């Protein structure tokens, strides 16, 4: 290239070597158009993206290694190393992003217009071999005891990690032993993903045509659905949520009327129903023995309801007992059984909890 540069330059007839060179004679810079802002301290160079970024203008991904024509400007010094700043325009939109060199950390910093895609991690957390720092290297070179201890620690780490590495290697060999089966599984998975992507793309295209829009659609989220319902003046809850809300309200409501009823009255009513002192005229029969169900007429007088009590004297089932009633006196005469001759029992007047309609009709007549 050196000999070609010398032979390919054109020197005009009025060229004077006293100017010191062809560029000075023509009044141009060696970088031509790349030095058009040299008076401002800016030189246009070819800059290569050091890592993956996301453009803040179009929200697109820009991969590492993409090259741009950037404006290089000196903005400071780090000890004796100059710090440069690079400004460039996105190739997908009109956004500009600025990246500055960081010689202290051997890295680049995004000042504005983009954000970095974070792919950094601590190599010590996932078992990677970490290169030694300059301080450790200097100490290894100067201190022999430290070098010996460091070597012993490295051997211990190697022996500890060896079984795990062997296990991972064997597992990898087992999974990829059959290349055809592995390739078939991967292709099936890729087909499934492509089908879902195409289905979602068709839905988005139909929605954009319906709305007459030309904007990229993002993935739908639950927050977006609720916000859209609010904007369209629709209820926040879905049908299932409304059903669940109504069911909970019904379970919390009382089954009794709430006009003259409260929790205290409900507890009192439950205690009365469960108590043993409450008498509601219920007759309980004892199946173990046969007893006479009638009490004396004197005890029945003045009671508003029929209360049947058991007579202590039990009559055997085998004995035959007969009763005859006298129509004139209303007395009942018992025949048969022990001590039954000549005994009479007055016929009681039975009353009902509901009411005796026959007696009321007779009285009214």
mmCIF file of C-alpha atoms in Angstrom:
data_model
loop_
_atom_site.group_PDB
_atom_site.id
_atom_site.type_symbol
_atom_site.label_atom_id
_atom_site.label_comp_id
_atom_site.label_asym_id
_atom_site.label_seq_id
_atom_site.Cartn_x
_atom_site.Cartn_y
_atom_site.Cartn_z
ATOM 1 C CA UNK A 1 0.000 0.000 0.000
ATOM 2 C CA UNK A 2 2.891 2.375 0.677
ATOM 3 C CA UNK A 3 4.188 2.423 -2.900
ATOM 4 C CA UNK A 4 0.718 2.807 -4.335
ATOM 5 C CA UNK A 5 0.031 5.914 -2.274
ATOM 6 C CA UNK A 6 3.142 7.576 -3.666
ATOM 7 C CA UNK A 7 2.344 6.818 -7.274
ATOM 8 C CA UNK A 8 -1.386 7.431 -7.262
ATOM 9 C CA UNK A 9 -1.278 11.035 -6.081
ATOM 10 C CA UNK A 10 -1.932 13.697 -8.671
ATOM 11 C CA UNK A 11 0.294 16.772 -8.549
ATOM 12 C CA UNK A 12 -1.030 19.740 -10.551
ATOM 13 C CA UNK A 13 1.317 21.735 -12.798
ATOM 14 C CA UNK A 14 1.375 24.721 -10.440
ATOM 15 C CA UNK A 15 2.396 22.584 -7.443
ATOM 16 C CA UNK A 16 5.204 24.146 -5.366
ATOM 17 C CA UNK A 17 7.110 21.860 -2.974
ATOM 18 C CA UNK A 18 7.749 24.830 -0.710
ATOM 19 C CA UNK A 19 4.262 24.420 0.782
ATOM 20 C CA UNK A 20 5.503 21.207 2.436
ATOM 21 C CA UNK A 21 2.978 18.775 0.959
ATOM 22 C CA UNK A 22 0.103 18.253 -1.414
ATOM 23 C CA UNK A 23 -2.582 18.582 1.296
ATOM 24 C CA UNK A 24 -1.182 21.888 2.473
ATOM 25 C CA UNK A 25 -0.874 23.081 -1.110
ATOM 26 C CA UNK A 26 -4.530 22.208 -1.828
ATOM 27 C CA UNK A 27 -5.696 23.417 1.638
ATOM 28 C CA UNK A 28 -7.353 20.122 2.554
ATOM 29 C CA UNK A 29 -7.021 17.594 5.354
ATOM 30 C CA UNK A 30 -5.713 14.089 4.903
ATOM 31 C CA UNK A 31 -9.047 12.662 6.174
ATOM 32 C CA UNK A 32 -11.018 14.720 3.655
ATOM 33 C CA UNK A 33 -14.737 14.679 4.632
ATOM 34 C CA UNK A 34 -14.016 12.968 7.940
ATOM 35 C CA UNK A 35 -12.242 16.097 9.138
ATOM 36 C CA UNK A 36 -14.961 18.591 8.208
ATOM 37 C CA UNK A 37 -15.496 19.382 11.932
ATOM 38 C CA UNK A 38 -11.826 19.438 12.871
ATOM 39 C CA UNK A 39 -12.120 23.073 13.936
ATOM 40 C CA UNK A 40 -14.522 21.977 16.713
ATOM 41 C CA UNK A 41 -12.230 19.215 17.841
ATOM 42 C CA UNK A 42 -14.374 16.505 16.210
ATOM 43 C CA UNK A 43 -13.103 13.761 13.932
ATOM 44 C CA UNK A 44 -15.413 11.279 12.221
ATOM 45 C CA UNK A 45 -14.200 7.715 12.653
ATOM 46 C CA UNK A 46 -15.564 4.216 12.159
ATOM 47 C CA UNK A 47 -16.845 3.024 15.574
ATOM 48 C CA UNK A 48 -17.741 -0.601 16.348
ATOM 49 C CA UNK A 49 -20.398 -1.321 18.985
ATOM 50 C CA UNK A 50 -18.667 -2.898 22.001
ATOM 51 C CA UNK A 51 -21.748 -4.754 23.338
ATOM 52 C CA UNK A 52 -25.463 -5.300 22.708
ATOM 53 C CA UNK A 53 -27.706 -2.298 23.276
ATOM 54 C CA UNK A 54 -31.363 -1.233 22.963
ATOM 55 C CA UNK A 55 -32.081 2.001 21.109
ATOM 56 C CA UNK A 56 -34.301 4.399 23.089
ATOM 57 C CA UNK A 57 -35.755 5.884 19.909
ATOM 58 C CA UNK A 58 -37.096 2.880 18.011
ATOM 59 C CA UNK A 59 -36.707 0.313 20.853
ATOM 60 C CA UNK A 60 -34.861 -2.021 18.495
ATOM 61 C CA UNK A 61 -31.943 -4.246 19.389
ATOM 62 C CA UNK A 62 -28.486 -3.394 18.068
ATOM 63 C CA UNK A 63 -25.968 -6.199 18.266
ATOM 64 C CA UNK A 64 -22.353 -6.084 19.258
ATOM 65 C CA UNK A 65 -20.013 -5.438 16.309
ATOM 66 C CA UNK A 66 -22.309 -3.167 14.296
ATOM 67 C CA UNK A 67 -20.271 -0.271 12.871
ATOM 68 C CA UNK A 68 -21.229 3.404 12.655
ATOM 69 C CA UNK A 69 -19.710 6.668 11.472
ATOM 70 C CA UNK A 70 -19.298 8.410 14.836
ATOM 71 C CA UNK A 71 -18.031 11.805 15.921
ATOM 72 C CA UNK A 72 -14.992 11.327 18.152
ATOM 73 C CA UNK A 73 -14.385 14.048 20.749
ATOM 74 C CA UNK A 74 -11.855 14.303 23.538
ATOM 75 C CA UNK A 75 -13.671 15.105 26.830
ATOM 76 C CA UNK A 76 -11.018 14.560 29.503
ATOM 77 C CA UNK A 77 -8.028 12.668 30.819
ATOM 78 C CA UNK A 78 -7.596 9.640 33.035
ATOM 79 C CA UNK A 79 -4.073 10.179 34.355
ATOM 80 C CA UNK A 80 -2.139 10.257 31.036
ATOM 81 C CA UNK A 81 -4.836 8.430 29.000
ATOM 82 C CA UNK A 82 -7.289 10.603 27.039
ATOM 83 C CA UNK A 83 -11.014 9.932 27.489
ATOM 84 C CA UNK A 84 -12.979 10.023 24.225
ATOM 85 C CA UNK A 85 -16.694 10.346 23.584
ATOM 86 C CA UNK A 86 -18.457 8.923 20.517
ATOM 87 C CA UNK A 87 -21.740 10.224 19.092
ATOM 88 C CA UNK A 88 -23.529 8.280 16.370
ATOM 89 C CA UNK A 89 -26.942 7.985 14.740
ATOM 90 C CA UNK A 90 -29.094 4.838 14.813
ATOM 91 C CA UNK A 91 -29.430 3.194 11.412
ATOM 92 C CA UNK A 92 -33.089 2.327 12.095
ATOM 93 C CA UNK A 93 -34.361 5.738 13.260
ATOM 94 C CA UNK A 94 -33.281 9.347 13.779
ATOM 95 C CA UNK A 95 -32.154 8.821 17.385
ATOM 96 C CA UNK A 96 -28.569 9.612 18.413
ATOM 97 C CA UNK A 97 -26.758 7.875 21.244
ATOM 98 C CA UNK A 98 -23.525 8.841 22.986
ATOM 99 C CA UNK A 99 -20.969 6.358 24.325
ATOM 100 C CA UNK A 100 -17.916 7.327 26.359
ATOM 101 C CA UNK A 101 -14.729 5.339 26.967
ATOM 102 C CA UNK A 102 -13.965 4.218 30.532
ATOM 103 C CA UNK A 103 -10.235 3.439 30.694
ATOM 104 C CA UNK A 104 -10.371 2.918 34.480
ATOM 105 C CA UNK A 105 -12.571 -0.195 34.101
ATOM 106 C CA UNK A 106 -11.562 -1.136 30.528
ATOM 107 C CA UNK A 107 -15.140 -0.612 29.383
ATOM 108 C CA UNK A 108 -17.525 1.790 27.636
ATOM 109 C CA UNK A 109 -20.355 3.762 29.279
ATOM 110 C CA UNK A 110 -23.623 4.753 27.575
ATOM 111 C CA UNK A 111 -24.254 8.431 28.293
ATOM 112 C CA UNK A 112 -27.587 8.903 26.481
ATOM 113 C CA UNK A 113 -29.854 7.580 23.746
ATOM 114 C CA UNK A 114 -29.587 3.850 24.487
ATOM 115 C CA UNK A 115 -29.399 1.282 27.256
ATOM 116 C CA UNK A 116 -27.169 -1.707 27.624
ATOM 117 C CA UNK A 117 -28.413 -5.268 27.400
ATOM 118 C CA UNK A 118 -27.208 -6.770 30.651
ATOM 119 C CA UNK A 119 -25.320 -9.990 30.039
ATOM 120 C CA UNK A 120 -22.812 -9.520 32.856
ATOM 121 C CA UNK A 121 -22.476 -11.815 35.868
ATOM 122 C CA UNK A 122 -20.005 -12.734 38.553
ATOM 123 C CA UNK A 123 -17.841 -15.566 37.151
ATOM 124 C CA UNK A 124 -17.114 -16.888 40.655
ATOM 125 C CA UNK A 125 -20.812 -17.707 41.187
ATOM 126 C CA UNK A 126 -21.077 -20.161 38.292
ATOM 127 C CA UNK A 127 -17.730 -21.874 38.707
ATOM 128 C CA UNK A 128 -15.806 -20.117 35.964
ATOM 129 C CA UNK A 129 -12.047 -19.718 36.068
ATOM 130 C CA UNK A 130 -11.391 -16.104 37.002
ATOM 131 C CA UNK A 131 -8.196 -14.545 35.666
ATOM 132 C CA UNK A 132 -5.873 -13.179 38.259
ATOM 133 C CA UNK A 133 -5.708 -9.468 38.863
ATOM 134 C CA UNK A 134 -2.522 -7.455 38.535
ATOM 135 C CA UNK A 135 -2.052 -7.313 42.302
ATOM 136 C CA UNK A 136 -2.282 -11.109 42.609
ATOM 137 C CA UNK A 137 0.068 -11.619 39.665
ATOM 138 C CA UNK A 138 2.619 -9.257 41.191
ATOM 139 C CA UNK A 139 2.390 -11.041 44.543
ATOM 140 C CA UNK A 140 2.772 -14.424 42.850
ATOM 141 C CA UNK A 141 5.931 -13.171 41.177
ATOM 142 C CA UNK A 142 7.447 -11.684 44.357
ATOM 143 C CA UNK A 143 6.206 -13.985 47.175
ATOM 144 C CA UNK A 144 7.175 -17.646 46.776
ATOM 145 C CA UNK A 145 5.206 -18.818 49.845
ATOM 146 C CA UNK A 146 2.058 -17.158 48.515
ATOM 147 C CA UNK A 147 2.689 -18.813 45.148
ATOM 148 C CA UNK A 148 2.927 -22.223 46.834
ATOM 149 C CA UNK A 149 -0.268 -21.683 48.841
ATOM 150 C CA UNK A 150 -2.062 -20.454 45.734
ATOM 151 C CA UNK A 151 -1.046 -23.556 43.821
ATOM 152 C CA UNK A 152 -2.335 -25.843 46.595
ATOM 153 C CA UNK A 153 -5.700 -24.039 46.597
ATOM 154 C CA UNK A 154 -5.956 -24.411 42.828
ATOM 155 C CA UNK A 155 -5.328 -28.158 43.073
ATOM 156 C CA UNK A 156 -7.977 -28.526 45.788
ATOM 157 C CA UNK A 157 -10.494 -26.642 43.653
ATOM 158 C CA UNK A 158 -9.682 -28.849 40.676
ATOM 159 C CA UNK A 159 -10.180 -32.077 42.648
ATOM 160 C CA UNK A 160 -13.470 -30.787 44.045
ATOM 161 C CA UNK A 161 -14.845 -29.823 40.643
ATOM 162 C CA UNK A 162 -13.601 -32.907 38.782
ATOM 163 C CA UNK A 163 -16.504 -35.297 39.675
ATOM 164 C CA UNK A 164 -19.071 -32.672 38.673
ATOM 165 C CA UNK A 165 -17.314 -32.014 35.380
ATOM 166 C CA UNK A 166 -17.154 -35.744 34.615
ATOM 167 C CA UNK A 167 -20.865 -36.089 35.377
ATOM 168 C CA UNK A 168 -21.734 -33.186 33.073
ATOM 169 C CA UNK A 169 -19.538 -34.577 30.325
ATOM 170 C CA UNK A 170 -21.193 -38.022 30.524
ATOM 171 C CA UNK A 171 -24.631 -36.475 30.499
ATOM 172 C CA UNK A 172 -23.780 -34.439 27.432
ATOM 173 C CA UNK A 173 -22.471 -37.520 25.679
ATOM 174 C CA UNK A 174 -25.655 -39.481 26.490
ATOM 175 C CA UNK A 175 -27.985 -36.768 25.209
ATOM 176 C CA UNK A 176 -26.095 -36.069 22.002
ATOM 177 C CA UNK A 177 -25.024 -39.613 21.189
ATOM 178 C CA UNK A 178 -27.868 -39.940 18.666
ATOM 179 C CA UNK A 179 -27.574 -36.826 16.506
ATOM 180 C CA UNK A 180 -30.690 -37.660 14.483
ATOM 181 C CA UNK A 181 -32.988 -37.878 17.552
ATOM 182 C CA UNK A 182 -31.537 -34.705 19.056
ATOM 183 C CA UNK A 183 -31.979 -32.835 15.789
ATOM 184 C CA UNK A 184 -35.533 -34.131 15.462
ATOM 185 C CA UNK A 185 -36.450 -32.871 18.955
ATOM 186 C CA UNK A 186 -34.966 -29.459 18.296
ATOM 187 C CA UNK A 187 -36.740 -29.087 14.964
ATOM 188 C CA UNK A 188 -40.074 -30.083 16.544
ATOM 189 C CA UNK A 189 -39.599 -27.471 19.241
ATOM 190 C CA UNK A 190 -38.699 -24.834 16.661
ATOM 191 C CA UNK A 191 -41.788 -25.686 14.587
ATOM 192 C CA UNK A 192 -43.996 -25.212 17.632
ATOM 193 C CA UNK A 193 -42.454 -21.843 18.416
ATOM 194 C CA UNK A 194 -42.731 -20.682 14.803
ATOM 195 C CA UNK A 195 -46.398 -21.699 14.702
ATOM 196 C CA UNK A 196 -47.152 -19.659 17.828
ATOM 197 C CA UNK A 197 -45.220 -16.672 16.476
ATOM 198 C CA UNK A 198 -47.073 -16.781 13.144
ATOM 199 C CA UNK A 199 -50.427 -17.105 14.891
ATOM 200 C CA UNK A 200 -49.703 -14.081 17.090
ATOM 201 C CA UNK A 201 -48.427 -12.128 14.078
ATOM 202 C CA UNK A 202 -51.628 -12.796 12.120
ATOM 203 C CA UNK A 203 -53.733 -11.606 15.062
ATOM 204 C CA UNK A 204 -51.678 -8.428 15.362
ATOM 205 C CA UNK A 205 -51.874 -7.733 11.622
ATOM 206 C CA UNK A 206 -55.657 -8.167 11.644
ATOM 207 C CA UNK A 207 -55.947 -5.842 14.646
ATOM 208 C CA UNK A 208 -53.767 -3.189 13.005
ATOM 209 C CA UNK A 209 -55.787 -3.334 9.788
ATOM 210 C CA UNK A 210 -59.004 -3.020 11.733
ATOM 211 C CA UNK A 211 -57.685 -0.012 13.666
ATOM 212 C CA UNK A 212 -55.885 1.486 10.645
ATOM 213 C CA UNK A 213 -52.610 1.752 12.570
ATOM 214 C CA UNK A 214 -48.982 1.148 11.669
ATOM 215 C CA UNK A 215 -47.289 0.720 15.029
ATOM 216 C CA UNK A 216 -45.540 -2.300 16.557
ATOM 217 C CA UNK A 217 -47.697 -4.159 19.088
ATOM 218 C CA UNK A 218 -46.251 -5.378 22.375
ATOM 219 C CA UNK A 219 -47.201 -8.493 24.303
ATOM 220 C CA UNK A 220 -50.553 -8.272 26.056
ATOM 221 C CA UNK A 221 -50.539 -8.144 29.870
ATOM 222 C CA UNK A 222 -53.205 -8.280 32.592
ATOM 223 C CA UNK A 223 -52.518 -4.657 33.542
ATOM 224 C CA UNK A 224 -53.219 -3.595 29.969
ATOM 225 C CA UNK A 225 -56.562 -5.410 30.008
ATOM 226 C CA UNK A 226 -57.680 -3.661 33.201
ATOM 227 C CA UNK A 227 -56.564 -0.287 31.879
ATOM 228 C CA UNK A 228 -58.450 -0.856 28.620
ATOM 229 C CA UNK A 229 -61.613 -1.715 30.570
ATOM 230 C CA UNK A 230 -61.289 1.507 32.530
ATOM 231 C CA UNK A 231 -60.850 3.543 29.345
ATOM 232 C CA UNK A 232 -63.892 1.921 27.735
ATOM 233 C CA UNK A 233 -66.050 2.468 30.870
ATOM 234 C CA UNK A 234 -66.484 -1.225 31.519
ATOM 235 C CA UNK A 235 -66.397 -2.957 34.930
ATOM 236 C CA UNK A 236 -63.036 -3.938 36.287
ATOM 237 C CA UNK A 237 -64.109 -7.457 37.296
ATOM 238 C CA UNK A 238 -64.720 -10.263 34.848
ATOM 239 C CA UNK A 239 -67.743 -12.573 34.867
ATOM 240 C CA UNK A 240 -66.007 -15.152 37.047
ATOM 241 C CA UNK A 241 -64.897 -12.482 39.518
ATOM 242 C CA UNK A 242 -68.450 -11.089 39.735
ATOM 243 C CA UNK A 243 -69.870 -14.558 40.408
ATOM 244 C CA UNK A 244 -67.306 -15.142 43.130
ATOM 245 C CA UNK A 245 -68.077 -11.732 44.677
ATOM 246 C CA UNK A 246 -71.838 -12.437 44.773
ATOM 247 C CA UNK A 247 -71.286 -15.894 46.244
ATOM 248 C CA UNK A 248 -69.183 -14.476 49.090
ATOM 249 C CA UNK A 249 -71.832 -11.835 49.845
ATOM 250 C CA UNK A 250 -74.543 -14.505 50.023
ATOM 251 C CA UNK A 251 -72.449 -16.614 52.386
ATOM 252 C CA UNK A 252 -71.854 -13.636 54.672
ATOM 253 C CA UNK A 253 -75.547 -12.721 54.850
ATOM 254 C CA UNK A 254 -77.758 -14.149 57.631
ATOM 255 C CA UNK A 255 -80.475 -16.649 56.747
ATOM 256 C CA UNK A 256 -82.923 -14.936 59.157
ATOM 257 C CA UNK A 257 -84.578 -11.530 58.598
ATOM 258 C CA UNK A 258 -82.413 -8.664 59.772
ATOM 259 C CA UNK A 259 -85.184 -6.200 60.757
ATOM 260 C CA UNK A 260 -85.623 -7.309 64.432
ATOM 261 C CA UNK A 261 -82.828 -9.845 64.602
ATOM 262 C CA UNK A 262 -79.172 -9.658 65.592
ATOM 263 C CA UNK A 263 -76.341 -11.924 66.638
ATOM 264 C CA UNK A 264 -77.276 -11.839 70.340
ATOM 265 C CA UNK A 265 -80.858 -12.938 69.686
ATOM 266 C CA UNK A 266 -79.629 -15.700 67.425
ATOM 267 C CA UNK A 267 -77.328 -17.072 70.129
ATOM 268 C CA UNK A 268 -80.179 -16.947 72.693
ATOM 269 C CA UNK A 269 -82.494 -18.866 70.365
ATOM 270 C CA UNK A 270 -79.861 -21.520 69.753
ATOM 271 C CA UNK A 271 -79.338 -21.965 73.516
ATOM 272 C CA UNK A 272 -83.087 -22.386 74.098
ATOM 273 C CA UNK A 273 -83.384 -24.959 71.344
ATOM 274 C CA UNK A 274 -80.424 -26.938 72.663
ATOM 275 C CA UNK A 275 -81.512 -26.683 76.331
ATOM 276 C CA UNK A 276 -83.060 -29.588 78.312
ATOM 277 C CA UNK A 277 -85.621 -27.521 80.262
ATOM 278 C CA UNK A 278 -87.707 -26.567 77.250
ATOM 279 C CA UNK A 279 -91.004 -28.552 77.112
ATOM 280 C CA UNK A 280 -92.840 -28.550 73.827
ATOM 281 C CA UNK A 281 -95.334 -31.368 74.490
ATOM 282 C CA UNK A 282 -93.182 -33.985 72.804
ATOM 283 C CA UNK A 283 -93.914 -37.560 73.921
ATOM 284 C CA UNK A 284 -91.016 -39.958 74.094
ATOM 285 C CA UNK A 285 -91.897 -43.647 74.223
ATOM 286 C CA UNK A 286 -89.830 -46.198 76.063
ATOM 287 C CA UNK A 287 -89.631 -49.356 73.993
ATOM 288 C CA UNK A 288 -88.083 -51.406 76.818
ATOM 289 C CA UNK A 289 -91.320 -51.644 78.832
ATOM 290 C CA UNK A 290 -95.046 -51.047 78.400
ATOM 291 C CA UNK A 291 -96.408 -48.373 80.760
ATOM 292 C CA UNK A 292 -99.759 -46.712 81.249
ATOM 293 C CA UNK A 293 -99.835 -43.401 79.340
ATOM 294 C CA UNK A 294 -102.560 -41.656 81.365
ATOM 295 C CA UNK A 295 -102.152 -39.584 84.533
ATOM 296 C CA UNK A 296 -104.854 -38.814 87.091
ATOM 297 C CA UNK A 297 -107.464 -36.317 86.015
ATOM 298 C CA UNK A 298 -106.726 -34.042 88.987
ATOM 299 C CA UNK A 299 -103.138 -33.557 87.790
ATOM 300 C CA UNK A 300 -104.306 -32.769 84.271
ATOM 301 C CA UNK A 301 -106.668 -29.999 85.348
ATOM 302 C CA UNK A 302 -105.407 -26.486 84.799
ATOM 303 C CA UNK A 303 -102.648 -27.489 82.362
ATOM 304 C CA UNK A 304 -102.676 -25.883 78.922
ATOM 305 C CA UNK A 305 -101.098 -28.858 77.213
ATOM 306 C CA UNK A 306 -100.978 -32.588 77.555
ATOM 307 C CA UNK A 307 -97.975 -33.838 79.501
ATOM 308 C CA UNK A 308 -97.642 -37.584 79.637
ATOM 309 C CA UNK A 309 -95.646 -39.107 82.440
ATOM 310 C CA UNK A 310 -94.746 -42.677 83.059
ATOM 311 C CA UNK A 311 -96.459 -44.532 85.932
ATOM 312 C CA UNK A 312 -93.890 -46.263 88.116
ATOM 313 C CA UNK A 313 -95.934 -49.459 88.142
ATOM 314 C CA UNK A 314 -95.178 -51.505 85.068
ATOM 315 C CA UNK A 315 -97.634 -53.967 83.631
ATOM 316 C CA UNK A 316 -96.251 -57.128 82.047
ATOM 317 C CA UNK A 317 -97.018 -57.615 78.421
ATOM 318 C CA UNK A 318 -98.185 -61.193 78.995
ATOM 319 C CA UNK A 319 -101.070 -60.108 81.255
ATOM 320 C CA UNK A 320 -104.339 -59.357 79.472
ATOM 321 C CA UNK A 321 -105.792 -55.949 80.285
ATOM 322 C CA UNK A 322 -109.154 -54.681 79.040
ATOM 323 C CA UNK A 323 -110.830 -51.325 79.516
ATOM 324 C CA UNK A 324 -114.583 -50.571 79.449
ATOM 325 C CA UNK A 325 -115.958 -47.055 79.407
ATOM 326 C CA UNK A 326 -119.234 -45.957 80.947
ATOM 327 C CA UNK A 327 -121.133 -43.604 78.641
ATOM 328 C CA UNK A 328 -123.133 -41.985 81.468
ATOM 329 C CA UNK A 329 -120.366 -41.289 83.970
ATOM 330 C CA UNK A 330 -117.420 -41.170 81.544
ATOM 331 C CA UNK A 331 -115.386 -43.494 83.792
ATOM 332 C CA UNK A 332 -113.101 -46.227 82.514
ATOM 333 C CA UNK A 333 -113.198 -49.683 84.136
ATOM 334 C CA UNK A 334 -110.204 -52.025 83.867
ATOM 335 C CA UNK A 335 -110.580 -55.805 83.677
ATOM 336 C CA UNK A 336 -107.770 -58.265 84.044
ATOM 337 C CA UNK A 337 -104.300 -57.879 85.431
ATOM 338 C CA UNK A 338 -103.202 -57.719 89.079
ATOM 339 C CA UNK A 339 -105.450 -55.719 91.393
ATOM 340 C CA UNK A 340 -107.740 -54.821 88.552
ATOM 341 C CA UNK A 341 -111.180 -55.878 89.913
ATOM 342 C CA UNK A 342 -113.513 -53.008 90.643
ATOM 343 C CA UNK A 343 -110.964 -50.269 89.864
ATOM 344 C CA UNK A 344 -112.175 -47.348 87.830
ATOM 345 C CA UNK A 345 -110.216 -44.576 86.128
ATOM 346 C CA UNK A 346 -111.857 -41.314 85.262
ATOM 347 C CA UNK A 347 -111.591 -40.352 81.625
ATOM 348 C CA UNK A 348 -109.329 -37.284 81.236
ATOM 349 C CA UNK A 349 -110.005 -34.345 78.996
ATOM 350 C CA UNK A 350 -107.342 -34.202 76.312
ATOM 351 C CA UNK A 351 -106.247 -30.810 75.055
ATOM 352 C CA UNK A 352 -104.173 -29.910 72.080
ATOM 353 C CA UNK A 353 -101.423 -27.402 71.494
ATOM 354 C CA UNK A 354 -103.050 -26.339 68.253
ATOM 355 C CA UNK A 355 -106.614 -25.959 69.541
ATOM 356 C CA UNK A 356 -109.807 -27.944 69.928
ATOM 357 C CA UNK A 357 -112.052 -26.874 67.092
ATOM 358 C CA UNK A 358 -114.956 -29.173 68.153
ATOM 359 C CA UNK A 359 -115.259 -27.647 71.625
ATOM 360 C CA UNK A 360 -115.138 -24.136 70.217
ATOM 361 C CA UNK A 361 -117.877 -24.931 67.766
ATOM 362 C CA UNK A 362 -120.052 -26.483 70.484
ATOM 363 C CA UNK A 363 -119.600 -23.498 72.761
ATOM 364 C CA UNK A 364 -120.472 -21.060 70.017
ATOM 365 C CA UNK A 365 -123.600 -23.032 69.258
#
